[in-house]
PDB file of C-alpha atoms in Angstrom:
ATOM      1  CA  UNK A 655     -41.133  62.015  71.727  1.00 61.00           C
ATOM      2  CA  UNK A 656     -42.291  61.388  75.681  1.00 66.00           C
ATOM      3  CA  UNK A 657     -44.410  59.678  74.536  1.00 66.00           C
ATOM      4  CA  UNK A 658     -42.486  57.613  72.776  1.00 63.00           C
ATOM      5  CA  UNK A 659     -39.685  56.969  75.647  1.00 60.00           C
ATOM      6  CA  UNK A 660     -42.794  56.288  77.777  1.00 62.00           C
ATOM      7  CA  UNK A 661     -43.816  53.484  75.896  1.00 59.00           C
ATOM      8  CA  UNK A 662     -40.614  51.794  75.620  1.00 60.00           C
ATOM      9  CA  UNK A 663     -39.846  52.090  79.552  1.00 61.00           C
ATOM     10  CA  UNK A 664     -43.139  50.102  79.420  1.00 56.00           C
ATOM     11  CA  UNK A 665     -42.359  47.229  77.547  1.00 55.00           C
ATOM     12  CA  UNK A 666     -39.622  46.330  80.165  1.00 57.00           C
ATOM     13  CA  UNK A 667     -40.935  44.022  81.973  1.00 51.00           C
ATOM     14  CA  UNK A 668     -39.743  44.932  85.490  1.00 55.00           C
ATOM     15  CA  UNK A 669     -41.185  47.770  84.933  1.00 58.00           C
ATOM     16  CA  UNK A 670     -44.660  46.537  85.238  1.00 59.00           C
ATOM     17  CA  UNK A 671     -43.979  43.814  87.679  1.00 57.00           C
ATOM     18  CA  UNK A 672     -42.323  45.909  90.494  1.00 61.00           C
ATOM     19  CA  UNK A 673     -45.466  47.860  91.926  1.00 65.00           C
ATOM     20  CA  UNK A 674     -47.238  44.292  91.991  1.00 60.00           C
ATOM     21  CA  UNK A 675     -45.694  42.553  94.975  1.00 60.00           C
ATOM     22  CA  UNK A 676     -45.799  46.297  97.060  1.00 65.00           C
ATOM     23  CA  UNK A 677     -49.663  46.362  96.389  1.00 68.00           C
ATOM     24  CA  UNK A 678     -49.882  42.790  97.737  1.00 65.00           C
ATOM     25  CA  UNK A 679     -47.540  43.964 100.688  1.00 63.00           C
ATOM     26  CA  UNK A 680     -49.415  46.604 101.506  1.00 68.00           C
ATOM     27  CA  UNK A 681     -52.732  44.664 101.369  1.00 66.00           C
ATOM     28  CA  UNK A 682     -51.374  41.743 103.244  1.00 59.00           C
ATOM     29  CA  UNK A 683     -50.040  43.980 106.052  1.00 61.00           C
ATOM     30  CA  UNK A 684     -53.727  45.137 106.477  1.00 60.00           C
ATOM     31  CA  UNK A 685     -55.890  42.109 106.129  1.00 56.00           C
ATOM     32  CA  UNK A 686     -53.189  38.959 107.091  1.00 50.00           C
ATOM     33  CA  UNK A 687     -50.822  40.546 109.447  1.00 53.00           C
ATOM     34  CA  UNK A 688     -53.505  42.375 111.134  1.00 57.00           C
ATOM     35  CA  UNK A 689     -51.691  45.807 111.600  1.00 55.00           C
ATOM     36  CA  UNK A 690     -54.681  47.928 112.058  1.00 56.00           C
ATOM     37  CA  UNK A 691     -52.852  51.381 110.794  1.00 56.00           C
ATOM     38  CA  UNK A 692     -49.843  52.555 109.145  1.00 58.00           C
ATOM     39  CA  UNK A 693     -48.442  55.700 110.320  1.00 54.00           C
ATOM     40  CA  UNK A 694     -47.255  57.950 107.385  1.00 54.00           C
ATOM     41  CA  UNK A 695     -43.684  57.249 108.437  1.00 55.00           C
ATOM     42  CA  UNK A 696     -43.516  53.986 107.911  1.00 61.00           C
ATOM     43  CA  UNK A 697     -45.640  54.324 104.372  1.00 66.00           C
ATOM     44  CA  UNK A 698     -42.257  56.151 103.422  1.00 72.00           C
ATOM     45  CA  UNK A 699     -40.359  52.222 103.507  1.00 74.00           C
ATOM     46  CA  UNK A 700     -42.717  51.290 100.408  1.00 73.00           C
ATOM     47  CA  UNK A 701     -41.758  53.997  98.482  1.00 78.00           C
ATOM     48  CA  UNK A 702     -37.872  53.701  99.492  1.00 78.00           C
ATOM     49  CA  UNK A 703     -38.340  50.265  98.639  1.00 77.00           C
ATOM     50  CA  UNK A 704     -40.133  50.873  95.098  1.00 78.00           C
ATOM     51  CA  UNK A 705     -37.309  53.605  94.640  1.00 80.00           C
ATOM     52  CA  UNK A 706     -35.083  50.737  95.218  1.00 76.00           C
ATOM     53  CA  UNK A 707     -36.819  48.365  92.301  1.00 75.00           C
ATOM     54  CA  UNK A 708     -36.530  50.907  89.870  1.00 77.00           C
ATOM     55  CA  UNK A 709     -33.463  52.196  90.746  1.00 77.00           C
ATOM     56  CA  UNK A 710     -32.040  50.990  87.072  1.00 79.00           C
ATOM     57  CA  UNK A 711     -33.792  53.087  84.980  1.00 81.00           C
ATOM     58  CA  UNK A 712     -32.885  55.875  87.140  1.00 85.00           C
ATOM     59  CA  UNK A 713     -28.822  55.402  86.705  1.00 82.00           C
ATOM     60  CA  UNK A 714     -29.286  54.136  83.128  1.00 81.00           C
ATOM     61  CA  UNK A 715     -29.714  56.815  80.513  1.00 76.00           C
ATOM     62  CA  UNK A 716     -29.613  53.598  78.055  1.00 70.00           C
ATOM     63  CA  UNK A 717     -31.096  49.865  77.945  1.00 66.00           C
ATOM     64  CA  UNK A 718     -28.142  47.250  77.967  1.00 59.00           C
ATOM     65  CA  UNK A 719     -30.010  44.528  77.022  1.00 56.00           C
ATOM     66  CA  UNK A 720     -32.005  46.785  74.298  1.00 60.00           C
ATOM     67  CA  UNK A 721     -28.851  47.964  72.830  1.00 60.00           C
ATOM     68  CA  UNK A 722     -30.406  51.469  73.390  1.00 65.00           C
ATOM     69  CA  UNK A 723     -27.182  53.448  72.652  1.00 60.00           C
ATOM     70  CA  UNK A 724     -26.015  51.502  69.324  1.00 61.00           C
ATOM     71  CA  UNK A 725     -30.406  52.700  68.064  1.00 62.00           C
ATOM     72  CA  UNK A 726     -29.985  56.330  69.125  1.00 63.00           C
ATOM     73  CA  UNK A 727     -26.180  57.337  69.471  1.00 61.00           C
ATOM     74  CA  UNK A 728     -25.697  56.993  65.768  1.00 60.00           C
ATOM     75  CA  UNK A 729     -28.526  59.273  64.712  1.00 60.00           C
ATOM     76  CA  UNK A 730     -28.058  62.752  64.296  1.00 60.00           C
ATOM     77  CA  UNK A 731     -30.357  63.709  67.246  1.00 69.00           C
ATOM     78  CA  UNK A 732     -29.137  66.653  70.210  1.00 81.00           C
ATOM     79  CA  UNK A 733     -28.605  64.824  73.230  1.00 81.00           C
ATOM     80  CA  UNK A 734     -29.536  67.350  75.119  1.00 87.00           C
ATOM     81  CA  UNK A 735     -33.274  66.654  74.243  1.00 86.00           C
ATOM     82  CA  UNK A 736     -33.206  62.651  74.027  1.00 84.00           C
ATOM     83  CA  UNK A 737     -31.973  63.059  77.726  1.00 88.00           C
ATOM     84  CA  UNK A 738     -34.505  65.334  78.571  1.00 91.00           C
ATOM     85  CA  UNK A 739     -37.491  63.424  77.066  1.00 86.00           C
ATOM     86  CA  UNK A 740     -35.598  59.990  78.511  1.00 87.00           C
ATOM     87  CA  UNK A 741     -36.063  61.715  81.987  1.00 92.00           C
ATOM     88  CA  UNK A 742     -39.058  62.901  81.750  1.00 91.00           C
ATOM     89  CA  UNK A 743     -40.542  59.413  80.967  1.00 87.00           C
ATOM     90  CA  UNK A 744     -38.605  57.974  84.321  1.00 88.00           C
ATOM     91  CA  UNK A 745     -40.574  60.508  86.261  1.00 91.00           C
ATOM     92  CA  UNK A 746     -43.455  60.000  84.158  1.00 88.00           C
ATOM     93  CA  UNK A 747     -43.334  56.486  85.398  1.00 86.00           C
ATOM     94  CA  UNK A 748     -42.473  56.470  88.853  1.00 87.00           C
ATOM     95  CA  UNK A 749     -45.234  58.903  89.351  1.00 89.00           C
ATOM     96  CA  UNK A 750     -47.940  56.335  88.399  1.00 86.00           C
ATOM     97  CA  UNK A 751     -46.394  54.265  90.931  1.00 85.00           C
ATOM     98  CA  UNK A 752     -46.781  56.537  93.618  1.00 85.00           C
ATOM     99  CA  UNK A 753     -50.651  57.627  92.640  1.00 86.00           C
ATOM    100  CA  UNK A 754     -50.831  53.319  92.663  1.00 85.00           C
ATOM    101  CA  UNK A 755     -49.154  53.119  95.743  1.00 83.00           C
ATOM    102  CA  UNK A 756     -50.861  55.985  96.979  1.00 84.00           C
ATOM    103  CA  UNK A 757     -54.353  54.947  96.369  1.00 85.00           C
ATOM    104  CA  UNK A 758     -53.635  51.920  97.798  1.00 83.00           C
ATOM    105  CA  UNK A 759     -52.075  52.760 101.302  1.00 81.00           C
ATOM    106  CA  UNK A 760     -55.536  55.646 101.994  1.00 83.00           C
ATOM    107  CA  UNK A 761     -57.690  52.880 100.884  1.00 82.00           C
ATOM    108  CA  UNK A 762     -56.690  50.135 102.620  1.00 78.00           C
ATOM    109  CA  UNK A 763     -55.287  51.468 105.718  1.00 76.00           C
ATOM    110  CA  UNK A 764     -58.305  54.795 105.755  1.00 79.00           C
ATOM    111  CA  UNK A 765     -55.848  56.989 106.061  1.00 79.00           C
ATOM    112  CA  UNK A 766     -57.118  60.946 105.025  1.00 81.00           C
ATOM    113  CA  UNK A 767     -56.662  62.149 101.267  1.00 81.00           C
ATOM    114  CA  UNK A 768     -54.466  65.043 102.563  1.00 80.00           C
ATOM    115  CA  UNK A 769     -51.900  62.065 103.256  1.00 81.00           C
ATOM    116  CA  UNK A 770     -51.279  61.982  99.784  1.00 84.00           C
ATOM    117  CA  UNK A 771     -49.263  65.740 100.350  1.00 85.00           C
ATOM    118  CA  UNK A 772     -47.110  63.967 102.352  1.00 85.00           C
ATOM    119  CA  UNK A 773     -46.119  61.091  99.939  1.00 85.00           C
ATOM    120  CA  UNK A 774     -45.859  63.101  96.978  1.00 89.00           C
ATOM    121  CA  UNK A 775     -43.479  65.532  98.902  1.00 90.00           C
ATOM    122  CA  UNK A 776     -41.482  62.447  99.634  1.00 89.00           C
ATOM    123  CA  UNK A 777     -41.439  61.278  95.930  1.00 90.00           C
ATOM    124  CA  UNK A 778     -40.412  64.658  94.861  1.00 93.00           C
ATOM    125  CA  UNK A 779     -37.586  65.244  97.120  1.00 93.00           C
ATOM    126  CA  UNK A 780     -35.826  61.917  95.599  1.00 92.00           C
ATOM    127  CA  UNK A 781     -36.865  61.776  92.019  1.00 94.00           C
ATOM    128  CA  UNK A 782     -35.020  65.379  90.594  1.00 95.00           C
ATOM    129  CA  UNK A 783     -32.165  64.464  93.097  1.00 95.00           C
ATOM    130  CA  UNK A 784     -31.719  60.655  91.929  1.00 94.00           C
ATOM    131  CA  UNK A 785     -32.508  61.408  88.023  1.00 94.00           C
ATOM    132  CA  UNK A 786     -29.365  63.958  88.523  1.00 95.00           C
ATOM    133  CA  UNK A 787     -27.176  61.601  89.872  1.00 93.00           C
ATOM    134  CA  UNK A 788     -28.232  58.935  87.168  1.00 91.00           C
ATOM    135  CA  UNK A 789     -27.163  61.288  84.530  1.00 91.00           C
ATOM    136  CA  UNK A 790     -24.112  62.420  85.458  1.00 89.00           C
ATOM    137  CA  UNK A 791     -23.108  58.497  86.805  1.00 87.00           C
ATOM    138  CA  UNK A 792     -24.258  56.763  83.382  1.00 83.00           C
ATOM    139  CA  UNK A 793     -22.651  59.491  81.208  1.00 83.00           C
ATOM    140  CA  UNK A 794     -19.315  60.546  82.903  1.00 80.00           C
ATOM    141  CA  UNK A 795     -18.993  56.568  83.633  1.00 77.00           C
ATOM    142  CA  UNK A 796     -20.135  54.804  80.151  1.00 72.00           C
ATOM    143  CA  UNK A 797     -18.956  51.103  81.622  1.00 75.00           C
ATOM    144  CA  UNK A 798     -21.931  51.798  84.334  1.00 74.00           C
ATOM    145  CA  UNK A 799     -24.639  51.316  81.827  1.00 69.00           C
ATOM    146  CA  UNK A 800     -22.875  47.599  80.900  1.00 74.00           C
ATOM    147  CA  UNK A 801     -24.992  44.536  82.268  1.00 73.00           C
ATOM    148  CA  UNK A 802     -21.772  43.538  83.747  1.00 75.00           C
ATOM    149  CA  UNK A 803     -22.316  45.926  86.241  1.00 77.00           C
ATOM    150  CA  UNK A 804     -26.503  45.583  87.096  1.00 76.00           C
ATOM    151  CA  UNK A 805     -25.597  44.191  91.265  1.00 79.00           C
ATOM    152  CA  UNK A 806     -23.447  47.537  91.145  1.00 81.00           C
ATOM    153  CA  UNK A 807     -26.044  49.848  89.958  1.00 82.00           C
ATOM    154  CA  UNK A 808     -28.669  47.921  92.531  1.00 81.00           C
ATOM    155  CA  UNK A 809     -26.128  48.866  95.129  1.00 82.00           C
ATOM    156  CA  UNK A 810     -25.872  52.339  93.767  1.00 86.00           C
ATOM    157  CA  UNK A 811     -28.946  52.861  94.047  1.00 85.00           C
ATOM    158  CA  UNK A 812     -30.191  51.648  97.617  1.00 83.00           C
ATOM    159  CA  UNK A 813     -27.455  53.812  99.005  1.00 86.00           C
ATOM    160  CA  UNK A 814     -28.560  56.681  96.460  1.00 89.00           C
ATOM    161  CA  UNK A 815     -32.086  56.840  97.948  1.00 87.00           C
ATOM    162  CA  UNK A 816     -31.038  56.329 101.692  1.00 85.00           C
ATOM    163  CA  UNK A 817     -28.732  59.592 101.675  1.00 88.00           C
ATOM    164  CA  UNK A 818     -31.508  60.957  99.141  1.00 90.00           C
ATOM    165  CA  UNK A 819     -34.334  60.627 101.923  1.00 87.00           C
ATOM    166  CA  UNK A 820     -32.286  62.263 104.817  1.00 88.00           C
ATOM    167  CA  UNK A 821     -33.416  66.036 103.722  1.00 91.00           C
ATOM    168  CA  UNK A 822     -36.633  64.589 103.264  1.00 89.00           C
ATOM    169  CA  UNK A 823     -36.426  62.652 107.270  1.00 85.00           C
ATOM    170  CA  UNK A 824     -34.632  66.176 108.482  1.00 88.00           C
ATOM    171  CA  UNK A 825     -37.283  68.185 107.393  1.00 90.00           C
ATOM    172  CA  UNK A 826     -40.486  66.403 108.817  1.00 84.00           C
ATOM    173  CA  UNK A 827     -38.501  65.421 111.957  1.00 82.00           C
ATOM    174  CA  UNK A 828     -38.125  68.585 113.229  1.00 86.00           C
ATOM    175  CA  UNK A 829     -40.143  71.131 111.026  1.00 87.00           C
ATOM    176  CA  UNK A 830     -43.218  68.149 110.049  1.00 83.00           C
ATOM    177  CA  UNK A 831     -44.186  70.412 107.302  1.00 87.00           C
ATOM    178  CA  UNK A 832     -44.315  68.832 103.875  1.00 85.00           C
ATOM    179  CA  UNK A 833     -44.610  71.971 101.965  1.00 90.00           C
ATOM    180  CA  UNK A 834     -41.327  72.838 102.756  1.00 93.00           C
ATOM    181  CA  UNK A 835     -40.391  69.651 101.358  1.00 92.00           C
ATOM    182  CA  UNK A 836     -41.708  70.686  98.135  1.00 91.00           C
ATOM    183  CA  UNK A 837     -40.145  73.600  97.821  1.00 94.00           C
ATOM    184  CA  UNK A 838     -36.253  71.702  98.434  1.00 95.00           C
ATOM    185  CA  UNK A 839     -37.799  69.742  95.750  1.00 95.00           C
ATOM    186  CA  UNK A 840     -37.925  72.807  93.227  1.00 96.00           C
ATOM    187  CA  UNK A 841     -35.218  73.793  93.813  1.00 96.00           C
ATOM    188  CA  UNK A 842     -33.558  69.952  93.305  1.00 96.00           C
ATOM    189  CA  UNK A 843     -36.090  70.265  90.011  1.00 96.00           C
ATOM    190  CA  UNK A 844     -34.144  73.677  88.682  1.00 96.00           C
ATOM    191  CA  UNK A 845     -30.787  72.072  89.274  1.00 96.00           C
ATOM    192  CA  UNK A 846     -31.694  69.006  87.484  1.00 96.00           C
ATOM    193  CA  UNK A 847     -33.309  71.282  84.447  1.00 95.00           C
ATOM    194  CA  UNK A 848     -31.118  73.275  84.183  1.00 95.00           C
ATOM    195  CA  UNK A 849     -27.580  72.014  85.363  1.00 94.00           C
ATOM    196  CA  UNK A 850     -27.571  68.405  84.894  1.00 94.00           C
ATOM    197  CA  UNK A 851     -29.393  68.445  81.270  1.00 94.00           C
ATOM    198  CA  UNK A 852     -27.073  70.703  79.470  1.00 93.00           C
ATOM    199  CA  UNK A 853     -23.986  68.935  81.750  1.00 93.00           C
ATOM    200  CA  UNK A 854     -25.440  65.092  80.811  1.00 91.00           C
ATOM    201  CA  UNK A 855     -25.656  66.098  77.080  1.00 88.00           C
ATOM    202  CA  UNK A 856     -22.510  67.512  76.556  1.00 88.00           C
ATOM    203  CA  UNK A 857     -20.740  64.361  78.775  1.00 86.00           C
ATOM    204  CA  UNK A 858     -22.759  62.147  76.533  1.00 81.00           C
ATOM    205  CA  UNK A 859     -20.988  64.038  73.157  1.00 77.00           C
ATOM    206  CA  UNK A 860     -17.606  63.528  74.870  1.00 79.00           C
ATOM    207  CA  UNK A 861     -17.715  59.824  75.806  1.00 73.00           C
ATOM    208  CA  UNK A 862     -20.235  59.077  72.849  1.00 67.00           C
ATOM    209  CA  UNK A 863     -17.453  56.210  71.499  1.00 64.00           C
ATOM    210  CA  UNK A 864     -17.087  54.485  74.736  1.00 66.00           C
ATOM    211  CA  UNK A 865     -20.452  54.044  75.196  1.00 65.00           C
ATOM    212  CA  UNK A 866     -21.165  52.650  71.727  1.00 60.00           C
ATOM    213  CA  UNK A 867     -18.372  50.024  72.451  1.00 61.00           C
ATOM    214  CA  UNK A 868     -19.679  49.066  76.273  1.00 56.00           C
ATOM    215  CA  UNK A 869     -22.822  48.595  75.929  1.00 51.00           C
TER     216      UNK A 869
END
């Protein structure tokens, strides 16, 4: 079933486009604008910014324009799981685009492997945290998930990742250890799993009718 909610968050076609202009951004800062290195601070606005792009598929637990809810909600399946795997492909996604991004930004710029620490502990610390907030936004507020309301959820989210990235800024500021990053990330991970899952499903059961009528 991941798989299968990984191919559909595929076929949207913002999806695949978003990473594309970053890469050229990040190449173009290197070879055009002539900035000779990129200090693993200021790496952190590409993935704020990519955060930003795919914000909608974070606060979404359905497609609008896919009529998402009216193909599952009818269906006898437990919510608790379609939300699950629906998450899991989000993360599943946004982690290719920070081994992409990644990749790119030690290549181009020469910066060491162990970099990579750094940005993953950055990705971590927003993903659980952002994923939660999606789920409890796009079920306890059905009309959300309406097209009507996409410059909304682009708001949402650039002001969901800023306030998302201050533990993250806290932490390296004055302790510049990523591995405690990591572990605020588990513990964001475990509060996700295991509080905003079983929460998500059973909002989802409660305003199943409202959904089916917004969206």
């Amino acid at each position: 079933m991941l798989k299968f909610y990984f191919k559909i968050l595929l076929r949207y076609r913002n999806v695949i486009v978003v990473p594309l202009p970053l890469v050229v951004l990040i190449i173009m800062a290197r070879y055009i604008m002539s900035v000779q290195d990129l200090p693993i601070r200021t790496t952190i606005f590409f993935f704020m910014f990519l955060l930003f792009s795919t914000g909608d598929i974070f606060l979404t637990i359905f497609d609008a324009s896919c009529e998402e809810s009216k193909k599952y909600l009818p269906y006898p399946v437990e919510y608790y799981y379609l939300i699950l795997y629906k998450n899991l492909a989000v993360i599943l996604v946004t982690a290719i685009y920070l081994v992409l991004l990644s990749s790119v930004i030690i290549y181009v710029f020469n910066q060491p492997l162990n970099t990579i620490i750094t940005y993953s502990a950055y990705y971590f610390s927003i993903v659980f945290p952002f994923i939660t907030v999606g789920n409890l936004l796009s079920s306890g507020i059905p009309k959300i998930n309406s097209n009507n309301y996409t410059i909304l959820r682009m708001v949402l989210s650039s002001i969901t990742v800023s306030v998302l990235s201050v533990p993250f800024g806290i932490i390296m500021l004055f302790l510049d250890n990523a591995y405690i990053v990591l572990i605020y990330s588990l513990f964001a991970a475990l509060i996700w799993y295991y509080l905003s899952i079983p929460l998500t499903a059973k909002m989802l059961s409660n305003n199943y009718y409202k959904l089916v009528e917004i969206i």
